[in-house]
Short mmCIF file of C-alpha atoms (C1' of nucleotides) in Angstrom, two decimals:
data_model
loop_
_atom_site.label_atom_id
_atom_site.label_comp_id
_atom_site.label_asym_id
_atom_site.label_seq_id
_atom_site.Cartn_x
_atom_site.Cartn_y
_atom_site.Cartn_z
CA UNK C 97 9.72 4.77 -7.58
CA UNK C 98 12.06 6.28 -5.12
CA UNK C 99 14.62 5.20 -2.64
CA UNK C 100 12.15 2.78 -1.16
CA UNK C 101 9.01 1.06 -2.27
CA UNK C 102 5.97 2.55 -0.60
CA UNK C 103 2.80 0.77 0.27
CA UNK C 104 -0.28 2.40 -1.18
CA UNK C 105 -2.07 3.46 1.97
CA UNK C 106 -2.68 6.75 3.67
CA UNK C 107 0.60 8.41 4.68
CA UNK C 108 0.19 9.14 8.34
CA UNK C 109 2.97 11.68 8.74
CA UNK C 110 1.35 14.95 7.89
CA UNK C 111 4.45 16.61 6.61
CA UNK C 112 5.55 13.91 4.23
CA UNK C 113 1.97 13.44 3.12
CA UNK C 114 2.01 17.07 2.08
CA UNK C 115 5.30 16.65 0.22
CA UNK C 116 4.11 13.54 -1.56
CA UNK C 117 0.85 15.25 -2.42
CA UNK C 118 2.67 18.08 -4.05
CA UNK C 119 4.97 15.83 -6.05
CA UNK C 120 2.42 13.31 -7.18
CA UNK C 121 -0.19 15.89 -7.95
CA UNK C 122 2.25 17.59 -10.28
CA UNK C 123 3.02 14.23 -11.87
CA UNK C 124 -0.61 13.35 -12.33
CA UNK C 125 -1.46 16.62 -14.04
CA UNK C 126 1.57 16.27 -16.28
CA UNK C 127 0.55 12.78 -17.31
CA UNK C 128 -2.99 13.90 -17.96
CA UNK C 129 -1.68 16.58 -20.25
CA UNK C 130 0.60 14.16 -22.06
CA UNK C 131 -2.19 11.68 -22.57
CA UNK C 132 -4.47 14.32 -24.01
CA UNK C 133 -1.80 15.49 -26.44
CA UNK C 134 -0.31 12.17 -27.47
CA UNK C 135 -3.63 10.43 -27.98
CA UNK C 136 -5.84 13.33 -28.93
CA UNK C 137 -8.24 12.58 -26.10
CA UNK C 138 -10.29 14.80 -23.84
CA UNK C 139 -8.95 14.53 -20.34
CA UNK C 140 -9.96 16.26 -17.15
CA UNK C 141 -8.47 15.90 -13.69
CA UNK C 142 -9.70 17.47 -10.49
CA UNK C 143 -7.82 17.19 -7.23
CA UNK C 144 -8.86 18.48 -3.83
CA UNK C 145 -6.29 18.46 -1.09
CA UNK C 146 -7.65 17.30 2.22
CA UNK C 147 -7.69 20.92 3.21
CA UNK C 148 -9.94 21.80 0.33
CA UNK C 149 -7.51 23.41 -2.04
CA UNK C 150 -8.28 22.81 -5.70
CA UNK C 151 -5.97 21.78 -8.51
CA UNK C 152 -7.13 20.78 -11.93
CA UNK C 153 -6.30 20.09 -15.53
CA UNK C 154 -8.55 20.04 -18.53
CA UNK C 155 -7.61 19.46 -22.13
CA UNK C 156 -10.48 21.61 -23.40
CA UNK C 157 -11.13 25.14 -22.25
CA UNK C 158 -13.45 24.31 -19.44
CA UNK C 159 -13.76 21.35 -17.22
CA UNK C 160 -17.45 21.88 -17.64
CA UNK C 161 -17.47 20.75 -21.21
CA UNK C 162 -15.97 17.45 -20.25
CA UNK C 163 -18.38 17.06 -17.39
CA UNK C 164 -21.19 17.75 -19.81
CA UNK C 165 -19.87 15.06 -22.06
CA UNK C 166 -19.74 12.80 -19.07
CA UNK C 167 -23.35 13.49 -18.22
CA UNK C 168 -24.53 13.02 -21.77
CA UNK C 169 -22.69 9.77 -21.81
CA UNK C 170 -24.27 8.61 -18.59
CA UNK C 171 -27.67 9.71 -19.89
CA UNK C 172 -27.18 7.69 -23.04
CA UNK C 173 -26.29 4.61 -21.03
CA UNK C 174 -29.38 5.03 -18.91
CA UNK C 175 -31.55 5.15 -21.96
CA UNK C 176 -30.03 2.05 -23.46
CA UNK C 177 -30.98 0.07 -20.39
CA UNK C 178 -34.54 1.35 -20.44
CA UNK C 179 -36.09 -1.49 -18.49
CA UNK C 180 -34.41 -0.34 -15.31
CA UNK C 181 -36.13 3.00 -15.43
CA UNK C 182 -39.52 1.44 -15.72
CA UNK C 183 -39.44 -0.10 -12.30
CA UNK C 184 -37.91 2.97 -10.74
CA UNK C 185 -40.45 5.14 -12.38
CA UNK C 186 -43.46 3.32 -11.15
CA UNK C 187 -42.04 3.47 -7.66
CA UNK C 188 -42.30 7.19 -7.06
CA UNK C 189 -45.89 7.56 -8.12
CA UNK C 190 -48.38 4.81 -8.46
CA UNK C 191 -49.76 6.57 -11.54
CA UNK C 192 -50.00 9.82 -9.60
CA UNK C 193 -49.04 13.01 -11.35
CA UNK C 194 -46.88 15.55 -9.62
CA UNK C 195 -49.86 17.89 -9.52
CA UNK C 196 -51.95 15.30 -7.73
CA UNK C 197 -49.16 14.64 -5.33
CA UNK C 198 -48.88 18.33 -4.47
CA UNK C 199 -52.58 18.53 -3.83
CA UNK C 200 -52.43 15.56 -1.57
CA UNK C 201 -49.64 17.13 0.39
CA UNK C 202 -51.42 20.45 0.68
CA UNK C 203 -54.51 18.74 1.90
CA UNK C 204 -52.58 16.82 4.49
CA UNK C 205 -50.73 19.88 5.70
CA UNK C 206 -53.94 21.87 6.03
CA UNK C 207 -55.36 19.22 8.29
CA UNK C 208 -55.65 20.73 11.77
CA UNK C 209 -55.31 17.35 13.41
CA UNK C 210 -51.63 16.99 12.63
CA UNK C 211 -51.34 14.38 15.31
CA UNK C 212 -53.24 12.02 13.10
CA UNK C 213 -50.25 11.79 10.82
CA UNK C 214 -48.02 9.05 12.05
CA UNK C 215 -44.27 9.34 11.69
CA UNK C 216 -44.42 6.53 9.20
CA UNK C 217 -46.84 8.51 7.08
CA UNK C 218 -44.56 11.50 7.18
CA UNK C 219 -41.56 9.43 6.21
CA UNK C 220 -43.50 8.12 3.28
CA UNK C 221 -44.59 11.60 2.31
CA UNK C 222 -41.02 12.79 2.52
CA UNK C 223 -39.96 9.99 0.23
CA UNK C 224 -42.59 10.87 -2.31
CA UNK C 225 -41.70 14.53 -2.27
CA UNK C 226 -38.02 13.75 -2.50
CA UNK C 227 -38.54 11.57 -5.54
CA UNK C 228 -40.80 14.08 -7.22
CA UNK C 229 -38.20 16.74 -6.57
CA UNK C 230 -35.48 14.63 -8.09
CA UNK C 231 -37.57 14.09 -11.19
CA UNK C 232 -38.28 17.78 -11.58
CA UNK C 233 -34.67 18.71 -11.03
CA UNK C 234 -33.39 16.12 -13.41
CA UNK C 235 -35.72 17.22 -16.19
CA UNK C 236 -34.81 20.83 -15.62
CA UNK C 237 -31.13 20.07 -15.94
CA UNK C 238 -31.74 17.88 -18.92
CA UNK C 239 -33.66 20.62 -20.70
CA UNK C 240 -31.03 23.20 -19.95
CA UNK C 241 -28.26 21.00 -21.25
CA UNK C 242 -30.26 20.26 -24.36
CA UNK C 243 -30.91 23.91 -25.00
CA UNK C 244 -27.26 24.75 -24.56
CA UNK C 245 -26.35 22.03 -26.98
CA UNK C 246 -28.86 23.33 -29.50
CA UNK C 247 -27.65 26.90 -29.11
CA UNK C 248 -24.11 25.73 -29.73
CA UNK C 249 -25.21 23.93 -32.88
CA UNK C 250 -26.94 27.05 -34.06
CA UNK C 251 -23.88 29.12 -33.32
CA UNK C 252 -21.77 26.75 -35.35
CA UNK C 253 -24.18 26.83 -38.29
CA UNK C 254 -24.31 30.60 -38.25
CA UNK C 255 -20.54 30.83 -38.04
CA UNK C 256 -20.16 28.55 -41.00
CA UNK C 257 -22.66 30.40 -43.05
CA UNK C 258 -20.92 33.59 -42.12
CA UNK C 259 -17.62 32.31 -43.32
CA UNK C 260 -19.29 31.22 -46.49
CA UNK C 261 -20.71 34.67 -47.09
CA UNK C 262 -17.34 36.21 -46.46
CA UNK C 263 -15.83 33.93 -49.05
CA UNK C 264 -18.49 34.95 -51.50
CA UNK C 265 -17.63 38.57 -50.90
CA UNK C 266 -13.94 37.91 -51.28
CA UNK C 267 -14.56 36.07 -54.53
CA UNK C 268 -16.73 38.85 -55.85
CA UNK C 269 -14.13 41.40 -54.91
CA UNK C 270 -11.48 39.44 -56.77
CA UNK C 271 -13.65 39.06 -59.82
CA UNK C 272 -14.28 42.75 -59.91
CA UNK C 273 -10.62 43.51 -59.68
CA UNK C 274 -9.93 41.08 -62.47
CA UNK C 275 -12.75 42.24 -64.72
CA UNK C 276 -12.37 45.99 -64.58
CA UNK C 277 -9.43 46.84 -62.37
CA UNK C 278 -11.47 49.28 -60.25
CA UNK C 279 -12.88 48.96 -56.77
CA UNK C 280 -16.13 50.59 -55.84
CA UNK C 281 -16.40 49.11 -52.34
CA UNK C 282 -13.87 48.31 -49.68
CA UNK C 283 -14.64 45.14 -47.74
CA UNK C 284 -11.40 44.93 -45.86
CA UNK C 285 -12.92 46.11 -42.60
CA UNK C 286 -15.56 43.41 -42.52
CA UNK C 287 -13.38 40.54 -41.54
CA UNK C 288 -12.25 41.77 -38.11
CA UNK C 289 -15.79 42.17 -36.82
CA UNK C 290 -16.70 38.62 -37.67
CA UNK C 291 -13.53 37.27 -36.16
CA UNK C 292 -14.42 38.82 -32.85
CA UNK C 293 -17.67 37.03 -32.99
CA UNK C 294 -16.30 33.67 -33.83
CA UNK C 295 -13.47 33.84 -31.38
CA UNK C 296 -15.53 34.60 -28.35
CA UNK C 297 -14.52 32.12 -25.73
CA UNK C 298 -17.09 29.78 -24.29
CA UNK C 299 -16.98 30.49 -20.59
CA UNK C 300 -19.33 27.92 -19.19
CA UNK C 301 -18.39 26.89 -15.72
CA UNK C 302 -21.56 25.31 -14.43
CA UNK C 303 -22.51 21.78 -13.41
CA UNK H 281 10.02 5.91 -20.30
CA UNK H 282 10.40 3.24 -22.85
CA UNK H 283 12.93 2.10 -25.37
CA UNK H 284 12.98 5.56 -26.84
CA UNK H 285 12.19 9.02 -25.68
CA UNK H 286 8.99 10.26 -27.26
CA UNK H 287 8.13 13.81 -28.10
CA UNK H 288 4.88 14.98 -26.54
CA UNK H 289 2.84 15.64 -29.63
CA UNK H 290 -0.07 13.88 -31.28
CA UNK H 291 0.89 10.35 -32.35
CA UNK H 292 0.01 10.20 -36.01
CA UNK H 293 0.02 6.44 -36.44
CA UNK H 294 -3.48 5.39 -35.51
CA UNK H 295 -2.56 1.98 -34.27
CA UNK H 296 0.23 2.99 -31.95
CA UNK H 297 -1.84 5.93 -30.76
CA UNK H 298 -4.45 3.43 -29.67
CA UNK H 299 -1.87 1.29 -27.90
CA UNK H 300 -0.37 4.26 -26.13
CA UNK H 301 -3.82 5.49 -25.18
CA UNK H 302 -4.64 2.22 -23.56
CA UNK H 303 -1.39 2.02 -21.62
CA UNK H 304 -1.22 5.61 -20.48
CA UNK H 305 -4.88 5.78 -19.59
CA UNK H 306 -4.41 2.81 -17.32
CA UNK H 307 -1.37 4.47 -15.82
CA UNK H 308 -3.15 7.76 -15.26
CA UNK H 309 -6.08 6.15 -13.50
CA UNK H 310 -3.71 4.13 -11.33
CA UNK H 311 -1.79 7.22 -10.32
CA UNK H 312 -4.99 9.07 -9.57
CA UNK H 313 -6.03 6.27 -7.26
CA UNK H 314 -2.66 6.17 -5.55
CA UNK H 315 -2.68 9.91 -4.99
CA UNK H 316 -6.12 9.80 -3.47
CA UNK H 317 -5.14 7.01 -1.10
CA UNK H 318 -1.66 8.13 -0.14
CA UNK H 319 -2.58 11.73 0.43
CA UNK H 320 -6.18 11.42 1.48
CA UNK H 321 -7.32 13.72 -1.31
CA UNK H 322 -10.38 13.76 -3.48
CA UNK H 323 -9.38 13.00 -7.02
CA UNK H 324 -11.45 12.63 -10.17
CA UNK H 325 -10.27 11.81 -13.65
CA UNK H 326 -12.36 11.69 -16.80
CA UNK H 327 -10.98 10.54 -20.12
CA UNK H 328 -12.76 10.47 -23.44
CA UNK H 329 -11.09 8.64 -26.26
CA UNK H 330 -11.25 10.48 -29.55
CA UNK H 331 -13.96 8.06 -30.52
CA UNK H 332 -16.05 9.02 -27.53
CA UNK H 333 -15.50 6.10 -25.21
CA UNK H 334 -15.49 7.08 -21.54
CA UNK H 335 -13.07 6.05 -18.82
CA UNK H 336 -13.05 7.55 -15.38
CA UNK H 337 -11.87 7.36 -11.84
CA UNK H 338 -13.26 9.02 -8.78
CA UNK H 339 -12.08 8.69 -5.22
CA UNK H 340 -15.56 9.35 -3.86
CA UNK H 341 -18.60 7.44 -4.94
CA UNK H 342 -19.65 9.69 -7.75
CA UNK H 343 -17.81 11.96 -10.03
CA UNK H 344 -20.71 14.32 -9.65
CA UNK H 345 -19.85 14.96 -6.04
CA UNK H 346 -16.38 16.07 -6.92
CA UNK H 347 -17.66 18.22 -9.70
CA UNK H 348 -20.06 19.82 -7.27
CA UNK H 349 -17.16 20.41 -4.96
CA UNK H 350 -15.33 21.95 -7.85
CA UNK H 351 -18.12 24.36 -8.54
CA UNK H 352 -18.64 25.28 -4.95
CA UNK H 353 -14.98 26.05 -4.89
CA UNK H 354 -15.15 28.22 -7.96
CA UNK H 355 -18.19 29.94 -6.50
CA UNK H 356 -16.42 30.49 -3.22
CA UNK H 357 -13.52 32.14 -5.01
CA UNK H 358 -15.86 34.42 -6.86
CA UNK H 359 -17.62 35.34 -3.68
CA UNK H 360 -14.46 36.04 -1.78
CA UNK H 361 -13.64 38.74 -4.30
CA UNK H 362 -17.11 40.23 -3.94
CA UNK H 363 -17.99 41.23 -0.40
CA UNK H 364 -21.72 41.17 -1.07
CA UNK H 365 -22.40 37.61 -0.03
CA UNK H 366 -20.14 37.63 3.01
CA UNK H 367 -22.86 37.39 5.61
CA UNK H 368 -24.75 34.63 3.89
CA UNK H 369 -21.59 32.76 3.26
CA UNK H 370 -20.28 32.76 6.77
CA UNK H 371 -23.59 31.38 7.93
CA UNK H 372 -23.35 27.97 6.39
CA UNK H 373 -19.72 27.35 7.10
CA UNK H 374 -17.62 29.04 9.71
CA UNK H 375 -14.74 29.21 7.26
CA UNK H 376 -15.33 25.63 6.27
CA UNK H 377 -15.27 24.68 2.60
CA UNK H 378 -17.81 22.29 1.22
CA UNK H 379 -15.01 19.79 0.76
CA UNK H 380 -14.14 20.00 4.42
CA UNK H 381 -17.76 19.69 5.37
CA UNK H 382 -18.14 16.54 3.30
CA UNK H 383 -15.08 15.05 4.88
CA UNK H 384 -16.34 15.88 8.32
CA UNK H 385 -19.58 14.17 7.55
CA UNK H 386 -17.86 11.15 6.14
CA UNK H 387 -15.66 10.88 9.18
CA UNK H 388 -18.63 11.14 11.47
CA UNK H 389 -20.54 8.52 9.56
CA UNK H 390 -17.59 6.15 9.68
CA UNK H 391 -17.43 6.50 13.45
CA UNK H 392 -18.52 3.20 14.97
CA UNK H 393 -19.95 4.95 18.02
CA UNK H 394 -22.91 6.40 16.20
CA UNK H 395 -24.77 6.72 19.44
CA UNK H 396 -22.45 9.54 20.39
CA UNK H 397 -24.13 11.72 17.81
CA UNK H 398 -27.09 13.32 19.42
CA UNK H 399 -30.20 13.99 17.44
CA UNK H 400 -29.44 17.67 17.82
CA UNK H 401 -26.05 17.13 16.21
CA UNK H 402 -27.65 15.32 13.32
CA UNK H 403 -30.21 18.05 12.86
CA UNK H 404 -27.42 20.56 12.75
CA UNK H 405 -25.52 18.44 10.27
CA UNK H 406 -28.58 18.14 8.12
CA UNK H 407 -28.98 21.90 8.16
CA UNK H 408 -25.41 22.36 7.08
CA UNK H 409 -25.68 19.87 4.29
CA UNK H 410 -28.95 21.33 3.17
CA UNK H 411 -27.47 24.79 2.96
CA UNK H 412 -24.41 23.58 1.15
CA UNK H 413 -26.63 21.77 -1.32
CA UNK H 414 -28.70 24.86 -1.92
CA UNK H 415 -25.57 26.84 -2.57
CA UNK H 416 -24.25 24.36 -5.07
CA UNK H 417 -27.57 24.01 -6.82
CA UNK H 418 -28.15 27.72 -6.99
CA UNK H 419 -24.77 28.41 -8.50
CA UNK H 420 -25.26 25.65 -11.00
CA UNK H 421 -28.54 27.07 -12.18
CA UNK H 422 -27.17 30.58 -12.18
CA UNK H 423 -24.21 29.62 -14.32
CA UNK H 424 -26.37 27.67 -16.75
CA UNK H 425 -28.72 30.57 -17.18
CA UNK H 426 -25.80 32.90 -17.73
CA UNK H 427 -24.34 30.65 -20.37
CA UNK H 428 -27.65 30.38 -22.15
CA UNK H 429 -27.95 34.15 -22.11
CA UNK H 430 -24.47 34.50 -23.49
CA UNK H 431 -25.10 31.94 -26.23
CA UNK H 432 -28.24 33.80 -27.22
CA UNK H 433 -26.32 37.05 -27.42
CA UNK H 434 -23.76 35.39 -29.60
CA UNK H 435 -26.47 34.00 -31.82
CA UNK H 436 -27.98 37.44 -32.20
CA UNK H 437 -24.65 39.00 -33.07
CA UNK H 438 -23.91 36.35 -35.62
CA UNK H 439 -27.33 36.70 -37.17
CA UNK H 440 -26.92 40.43 -37.47
CA UNK H 441 -23.53 40.14 -38.97
CA UNK H 442 -24.92 37.60 -41.34
CA UNK H 443 -27.64 39.94 -42.49
CA UNK H 444 -25.06 42.62 -42.92
CA UNK H 445 -22.94 40.43 -45.11
CA UNK H 446 -25.94 39.52 -47.18
CA UNK H 447 -26.67 43.18 -47.69
CA UNK H 448 -23.12 43.76 -48.78
CA UNK H 449 -23.48 41.01 -51.29
CA UNK H 450 -26.76 42.39 -52.56
CA UNK H 451 -25.23 45.84 -52.90
CA UNK H 452 -22.27 44.48 -54.76
CA UNK H 453 -24.54 42.55 -57.04
CA UNK H 454 -26.54 45.70 -57.78
CA UNK H 455 -23.43 47.74 -58.43
CA UNK H 456 -22.19 45.18 -60.85
CA UNK H 457 -25.47 45.15 -62.69
CA UNK H 458 -25.43 48.93 -62.83
CA UNK H 459 -21.79 49.25 -63.84
CA UNK H 460 -21.52 46.62 -66.54
CA UNK H 461 -24.87 44.93 -66.88
CA UNK H 462 -23.45 41.41 -66.49
CA UNK H 463 -23.70 38.91 -63.63
CA UNK H 464 -20.86 36.56 -62.92
CA UNK H 465 -22.29 35.08 -59.73
CA UNK H 466 -25.75 34.15 -58.59
CA UNK H 467 -26.40 34.80 -54.91
CA UNK H 468 -30.11 34.19 -54.89
CA UNK H 469 -29.84 30.79 -53.31
CA UNK H 470 -27.95 32.04 -50.30
CA UNK H 471 -30.82 33.63 -48.47
CA UNK H 472 -32.99 30.56 -47.80
CA UNK H 473 -30.23 28.73 -45.95
CA UNK H 474 -29.73 31.61 -43.59
CA UNK H 475 -33.43 32.01 -43.00
CA UNK H 476 -33.66 28.45 -41.81
CA UNK H 477 -30.95 29.22 -39.38
CA UNK H 478 -32.43 32.39 -38.04
CA UNK H 479 -35.94 31.10 -37.80
CA UNK H 480 -35.18 28.11 -35.63
CA UNK H 481 -37.49 28.29 -32.68
CA UNK H 482 -36.10 28.59 -29.21
CA UNK H 483 -37.73 25.75 -27.35
CA UNK H 484 -36.74 26.44 -23.78
CA UNK H 485 -39.58 25.63 -21.48
CA UNK H 486 -37.82 25.19 -18.20
CA UNK H 487 -37.63 27.36 -15.11
"C1'" DG J 116 8.07 24.58 4.41
"C1'" DA J 117 10.40 24.89 -0.50
"C1'" DA J 118 14.06 23.72 -3.84
"C1'" DT J 119 17.60 20.46 -5.20
"C1'" DC J 120 19.85 16.17 -5.39
"C1'" DT J 121 20.43 11.02 -5.97
"C1'" DA J 122 19.04 6.13 -5.88
"C1'" DT J 123 15.54 3.41 -6.93
"C1'" DA J 124 10.80 2.01 -8.28
"C1'" DT J 125 7.61 2.45 -11.95
"C1'" DA J 126 5.75 3.36 -16.34
"C1'" DT J 127 5.96 2.53 -20.82
"C1'" DA J 128 7.98 2.29 -26.06
"C1'" DA J 129 9.28 -1.00 -28.91
"C1'" DA J 130 9.98 -5.73 -29.84
"C1'" DC J 131 8.15 -10.14 -29.81
"C1'" DG J 132 4.80 -14.10 -29.84
"C1'" DT B 123 -5.37 -7.15 -32.40
"C1'" DC B 124 -4.00 -8.75 -28.23
"C1'" DG B 125 -0.81 -10.00 -24.13
"C1'" DT B 126 4.12 -10.49 -22.60
"C1'" DT B 127 8.85 -9.11 -22.39
"C1'" DT B 128 12.64 -6.01 -22.08
"C1'" DA B 129 15.30 -1.88 -22.25
"C1'" DT B 130 14.97 2.60 -21.10
"C1'" DA B 131 12.88 7.04 -19.67
"C1'" DT B 132 10.44 9.07 -15.91
"C1'" DA B 133 8.61 9.74 -11.49
"C1'" DT B 134 9.44 10.09 -7.03
"C1'" DA B 135 11.08 8.65 -1.82
"C1'" DG B 136 14.24 10.07 1.10
"C1'" DA B 137 18.12 12.97 2.07
"C1'" DT B 138 20.22 17.38 2.10
"C1'" DT B 139 20.52 22.23 2.05
#
DNA sequence: GAATCTATATATAAACG
DNA sequence: TCGTTTATATATAGATT
């Protein structure tokens, strides 16, 4: 879409690669934005130049949220194809708990006759440890994500209840004004405090 | 870029929004791919339809890698503004970003003459990767913990405010009873709902 | 190198089957 | 709801400043 048709392959000339990068990057981010607006979709784009500079777009506040969604999604897919996990699972420990594995390792490392351990044994050990580590890490992350989700839920519930209470107060206030035209209490300064609370931005940039 | 110029705002007609989503999503992913090839850049795109279906593109194998890159980058920026970590930082990369490191590794692995890489080189490479991994992992965990902390704070604030509002309501109720002996509203069923909220157990067992 | 200017390739909105 | 077609809007390659 220019004076000439270009083949889609790495542009060798450094200078024009840089120019094209700048132009197309801008275009890509623009289109991402348009898609998110037109179709009410969550869109995130991350671009790293080959010299490591970062450019990104995200339709929600943080890229993180979308990545979280992505991970949840992937998790869900994993679960739906549960049979796959079974085989994988049995691989890393032939019914050996992580605790047992650790003990085995400790025992082996305490052994003075280190020479007795063949390289093959060590490779195997490394594999086992690696897999155990992955498991631990994955559960940790899973738990953290779950707890963040749950905290968000809670926050939402509390916010809603809060709003509800405020409405009740407003209603009461009105009723009082209607019934006896006097005002014993002034609630007008309550609203701002709660707004601050509800409007706090979620600044989660992890994962 | 069609028969008519379209305003960039949410398409209200569900059906044509779906059609546009499909077309533009395809276009976006195509452009992302082209950019990554033409300009030798790492590009990732994630799109969630408003009904939660996932579409993505990633120039490297996994989206996760790019996200990690993203976070390392964000971390690096943070660190550059705080001198504290300077020494540690310069250790693992002599002014090399994680992105650059990954590319270096990829290039080296693509090299047909693998024999040229001495074991020492590989050990060094492994060290570098290991350190980079630690960095990424540590920032991830750190950020997650921070966000959980912040969510808990928020929860506390909301709960307190909630209690406060309830008190206000109780006071008002009392005043009304005192002033004119009648009760227009019944607030007694408000408390239980909020108690459920506040009493939810925090079930975070990780770390 | 960055901004601007065309000519042209592409993407896509609406129509159609 | 799909794919295909077509007219048009946009993106952008190459040139120029």
